[in-house]
Tab-separated table of C-alpha atoms in Angstrom:
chain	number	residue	atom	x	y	z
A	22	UNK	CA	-8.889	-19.198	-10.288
A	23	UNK	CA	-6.600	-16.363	-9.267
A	24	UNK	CA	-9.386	-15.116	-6.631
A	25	UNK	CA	-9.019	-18.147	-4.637
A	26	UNK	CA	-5.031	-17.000	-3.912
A	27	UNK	CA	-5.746	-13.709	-3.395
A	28	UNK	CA	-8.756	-15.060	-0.530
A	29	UNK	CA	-6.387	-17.658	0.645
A	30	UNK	CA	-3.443	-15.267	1.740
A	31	UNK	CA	-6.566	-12.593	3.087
A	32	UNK	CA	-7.862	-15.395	5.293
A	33	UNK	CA	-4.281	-16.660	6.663
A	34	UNK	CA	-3.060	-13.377	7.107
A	35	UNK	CA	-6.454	-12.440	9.135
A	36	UNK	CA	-5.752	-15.703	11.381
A	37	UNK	CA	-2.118	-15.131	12.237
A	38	UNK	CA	-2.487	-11.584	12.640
A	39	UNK	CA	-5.551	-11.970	14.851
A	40	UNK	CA	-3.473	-14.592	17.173
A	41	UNK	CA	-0.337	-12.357	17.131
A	42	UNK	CA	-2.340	-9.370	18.161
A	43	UNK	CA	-2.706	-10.887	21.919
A	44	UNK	CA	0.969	-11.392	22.337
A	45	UNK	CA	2.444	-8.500	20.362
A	46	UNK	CA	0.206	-6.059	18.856
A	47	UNK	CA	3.103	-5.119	16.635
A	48	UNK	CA	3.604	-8.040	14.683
A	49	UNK	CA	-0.126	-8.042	13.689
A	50	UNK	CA	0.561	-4.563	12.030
A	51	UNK	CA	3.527	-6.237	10.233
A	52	UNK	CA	1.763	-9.283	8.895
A	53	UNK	CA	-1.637	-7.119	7.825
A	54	UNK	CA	1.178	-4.792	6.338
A	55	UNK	CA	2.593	-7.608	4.297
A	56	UNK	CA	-0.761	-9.417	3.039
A	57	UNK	CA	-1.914	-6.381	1.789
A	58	UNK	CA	1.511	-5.194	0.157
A	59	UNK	CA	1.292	-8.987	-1.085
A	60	UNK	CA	-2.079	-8.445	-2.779
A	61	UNK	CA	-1.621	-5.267	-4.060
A	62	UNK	CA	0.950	-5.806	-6.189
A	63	UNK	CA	-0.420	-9.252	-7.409
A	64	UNK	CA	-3.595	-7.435	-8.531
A	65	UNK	CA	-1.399	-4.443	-9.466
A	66	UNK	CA	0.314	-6.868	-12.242
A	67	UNK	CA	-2.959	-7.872	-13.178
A	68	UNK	CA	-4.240	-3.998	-13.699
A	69	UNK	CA	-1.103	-3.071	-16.247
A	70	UNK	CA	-3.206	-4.889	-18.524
A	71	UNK	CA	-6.073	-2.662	-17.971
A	72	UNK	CA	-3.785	0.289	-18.347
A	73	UNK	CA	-1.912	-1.122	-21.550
A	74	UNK	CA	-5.392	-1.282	-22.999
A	75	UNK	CA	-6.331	2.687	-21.599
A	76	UNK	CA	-3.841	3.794	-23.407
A	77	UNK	CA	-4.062	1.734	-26.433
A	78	UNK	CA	-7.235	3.472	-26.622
A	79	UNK	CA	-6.563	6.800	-26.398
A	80	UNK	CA	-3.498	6.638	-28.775
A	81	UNK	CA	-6.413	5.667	-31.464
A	82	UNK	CA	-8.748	9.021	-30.478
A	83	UNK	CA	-6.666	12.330	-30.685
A	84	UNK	CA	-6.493	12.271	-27.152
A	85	UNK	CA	-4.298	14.595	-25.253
A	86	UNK	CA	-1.328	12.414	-23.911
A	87	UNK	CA	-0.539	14.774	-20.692
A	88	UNK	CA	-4.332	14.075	-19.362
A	89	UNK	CA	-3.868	10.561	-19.250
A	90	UNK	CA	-0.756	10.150	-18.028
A	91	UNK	CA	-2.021	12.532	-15.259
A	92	UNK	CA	-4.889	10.620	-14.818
A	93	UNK	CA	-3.207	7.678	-14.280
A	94	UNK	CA	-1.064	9.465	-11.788
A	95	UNK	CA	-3.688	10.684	-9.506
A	96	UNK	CA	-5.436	7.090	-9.370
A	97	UNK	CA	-1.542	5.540	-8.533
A	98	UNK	CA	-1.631	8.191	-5.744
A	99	UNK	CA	-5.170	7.225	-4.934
A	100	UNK	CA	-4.068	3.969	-4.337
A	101	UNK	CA	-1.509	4.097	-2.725
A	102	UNK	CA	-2.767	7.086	-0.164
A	103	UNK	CA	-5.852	5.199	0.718
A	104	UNK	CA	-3.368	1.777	1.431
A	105	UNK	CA	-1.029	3.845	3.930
A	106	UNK	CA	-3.937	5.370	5.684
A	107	UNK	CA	-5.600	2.275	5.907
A	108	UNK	CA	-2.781	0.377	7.498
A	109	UNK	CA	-2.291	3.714	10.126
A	110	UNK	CA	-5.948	3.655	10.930
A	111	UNK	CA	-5.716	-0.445	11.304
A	112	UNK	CA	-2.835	0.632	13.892
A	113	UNK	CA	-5.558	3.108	15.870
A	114	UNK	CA	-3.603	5.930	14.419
A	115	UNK	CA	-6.606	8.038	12.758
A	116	UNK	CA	-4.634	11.116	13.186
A	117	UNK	CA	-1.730	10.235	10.950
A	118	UNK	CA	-4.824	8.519	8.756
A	119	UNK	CA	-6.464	11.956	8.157
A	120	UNK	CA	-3.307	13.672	7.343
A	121	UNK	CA	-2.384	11.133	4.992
A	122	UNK	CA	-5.463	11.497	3.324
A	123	UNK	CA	-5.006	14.967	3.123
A	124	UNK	CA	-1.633	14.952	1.650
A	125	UNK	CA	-2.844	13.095	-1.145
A	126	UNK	CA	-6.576	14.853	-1.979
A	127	UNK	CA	-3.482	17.585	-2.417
A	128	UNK	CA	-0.745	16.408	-4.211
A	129	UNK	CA	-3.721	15.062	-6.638
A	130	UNK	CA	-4.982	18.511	-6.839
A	131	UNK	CA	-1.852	20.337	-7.296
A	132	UNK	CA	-1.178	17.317	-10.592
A	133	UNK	CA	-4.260	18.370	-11.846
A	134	UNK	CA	-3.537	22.140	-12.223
A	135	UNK	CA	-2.893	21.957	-15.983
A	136	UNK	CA	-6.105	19.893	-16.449
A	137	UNK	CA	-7.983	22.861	-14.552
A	138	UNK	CA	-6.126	25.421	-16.701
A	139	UNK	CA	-6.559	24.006	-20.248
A	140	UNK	CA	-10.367	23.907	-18.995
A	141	UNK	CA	-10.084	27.795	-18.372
A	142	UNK	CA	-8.683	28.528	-21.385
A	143	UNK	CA	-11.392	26.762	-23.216
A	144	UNK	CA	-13.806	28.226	-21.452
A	145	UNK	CA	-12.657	31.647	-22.493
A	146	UNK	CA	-12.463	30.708	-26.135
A	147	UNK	CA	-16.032	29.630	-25.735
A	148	UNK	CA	-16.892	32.583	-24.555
A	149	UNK	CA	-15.890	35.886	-26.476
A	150	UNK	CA	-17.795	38.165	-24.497
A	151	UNK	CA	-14.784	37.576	-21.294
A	152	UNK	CA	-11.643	38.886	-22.977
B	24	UNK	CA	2.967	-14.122	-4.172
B	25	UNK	CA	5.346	-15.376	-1.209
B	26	UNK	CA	3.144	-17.153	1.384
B	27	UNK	CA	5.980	-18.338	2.847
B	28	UNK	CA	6.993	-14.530	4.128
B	29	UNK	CA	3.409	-14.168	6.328
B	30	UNK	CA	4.280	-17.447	7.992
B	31	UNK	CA	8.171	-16.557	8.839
B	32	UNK	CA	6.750	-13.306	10.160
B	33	UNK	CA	4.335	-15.155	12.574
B	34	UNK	CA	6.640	-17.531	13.244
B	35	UNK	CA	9.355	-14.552	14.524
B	36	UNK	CA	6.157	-13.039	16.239
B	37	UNK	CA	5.272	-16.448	18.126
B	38	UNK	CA	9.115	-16.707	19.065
B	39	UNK	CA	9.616	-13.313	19.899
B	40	UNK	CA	5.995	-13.471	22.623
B	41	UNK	CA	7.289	-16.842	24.023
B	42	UNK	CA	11.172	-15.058	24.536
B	43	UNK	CA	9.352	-12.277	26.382
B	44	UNK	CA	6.865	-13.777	28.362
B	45	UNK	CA	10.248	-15.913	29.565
B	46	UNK	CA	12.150	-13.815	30.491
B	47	UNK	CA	9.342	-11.382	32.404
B	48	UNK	CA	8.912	-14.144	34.229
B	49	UNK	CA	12.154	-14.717	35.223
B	50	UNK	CA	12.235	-10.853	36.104
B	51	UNK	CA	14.596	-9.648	33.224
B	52	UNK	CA	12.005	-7.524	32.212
B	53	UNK	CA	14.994	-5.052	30.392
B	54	UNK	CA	16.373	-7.640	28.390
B	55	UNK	CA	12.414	-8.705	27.318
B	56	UNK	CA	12.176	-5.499	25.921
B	57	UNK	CA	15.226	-5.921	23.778
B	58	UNK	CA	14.110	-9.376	22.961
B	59	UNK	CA	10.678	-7.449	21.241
B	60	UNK	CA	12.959	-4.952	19.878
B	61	UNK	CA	15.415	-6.515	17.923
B	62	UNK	CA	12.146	-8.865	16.534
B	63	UNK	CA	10.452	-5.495	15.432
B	64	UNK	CA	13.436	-4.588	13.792
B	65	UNK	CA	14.327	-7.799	12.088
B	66	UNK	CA	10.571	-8.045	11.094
B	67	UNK	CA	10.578	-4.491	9.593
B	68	UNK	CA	13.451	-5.115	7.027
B	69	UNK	CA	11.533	-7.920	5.706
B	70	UNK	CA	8.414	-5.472	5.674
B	71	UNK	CA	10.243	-3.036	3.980
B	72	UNK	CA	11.475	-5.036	1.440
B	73	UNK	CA	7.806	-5.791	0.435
B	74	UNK	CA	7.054	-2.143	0.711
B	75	UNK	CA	9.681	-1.300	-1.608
B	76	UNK	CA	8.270	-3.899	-4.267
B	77	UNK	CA	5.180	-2.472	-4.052
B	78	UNK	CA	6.002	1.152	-4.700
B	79	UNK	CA	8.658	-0.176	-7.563
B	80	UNK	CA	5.106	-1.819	-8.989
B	81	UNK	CA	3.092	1.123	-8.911
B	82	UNK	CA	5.879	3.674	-10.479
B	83	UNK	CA	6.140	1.114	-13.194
B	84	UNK	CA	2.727	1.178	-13.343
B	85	UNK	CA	0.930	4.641	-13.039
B	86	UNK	CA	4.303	6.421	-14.383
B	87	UNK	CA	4.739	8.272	-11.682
């Protein structure tokens, strides 16, 4: 029962945080910073499984191994993007939120240029009529 | 999977709200503010140990 951990340090971070937060607002940022850096990285261990098996998989199709690799990229950035701008809107800072967000819709777009360009190509070798 | 790192940090944010609340009301209101400050700072290298862990993990992880 690894759930009942993960709920366990969710609810005790929740209660200290929520008592800190009348004192010193800061130290509740700290402590919700820490529970969820605490279970990400326990669930994180628990998703290299996931991704041993992802790419178990595709070494048996003749998959391209760039696309996956840059797959997996964009959903590390995913992660971690939507954990910092969760934690800065937690603090009341939606600004800083929103251009964290932004920074990584677009350092996932920019990785994904040579998806988008292999796509292209194909396109205009399905096409003869373009060139 | 350190529980034991949520309840030192609550237990340096308890301290830290009892120091100030002290000494505001014993008019040192300057030295209350470096009471808070040297907490936030002793609480942030802990924090940023953790952070550090976690980006290690999702390098490792996502190959980035």
């Amino acid at each position: 029962m690894e759930i009942t951990k993960i709920i366990g340090i969710a609810l005790v971070g929740v209660c200290t945080s929520l008592f800190l937060k009348q004192y010193q607002p800061e130290f509740a940022i700290f402590i919700s910073l820490v529970c969820g850096c605490m279970i990400l990285v326990y669930v994180f261990h628990k998703l290299s499984f996931i991704v041993n098996l992802l790419k178990s998989l595709a070494s048996r199709i003749d998959l391209n191994e760039d696309f996956l690799v840059i797959l997996l990229k964009a959903t590390g950035i995913a992660y971690v993007t939507e954990f910092a701008c969760n934690t800065c809107r937690d603090a009341g800072e939606t600004a800083i939120a929103s251009k964290v967000e932004l920074a990584g819709r677009v350092l996932i777009a920019s990785m994904a240029i040579p998806i988008i360009t292999t796509l292209v190509e194909m396109m205009q070798k399905l096409i003869p009529a373009s060139n | 999977m350190e529980i034991q790192l949520l309840f030192k940090i609550a237990a340096i944010g308890i301290l830290v709200a009892v120091l100030h609340q002290v000494l505001c009301r014993a008019g040192r209101d300057d030295q209350a503010m470096m009471v808070a400050l040297s907490g936030i700072v002793i609480v942030l290298a802990m924090v940023v140990k953790e952070i550090s862990n976690l980006f290690h993990t999702v390098k490792t992880l996502f190959n980035l």
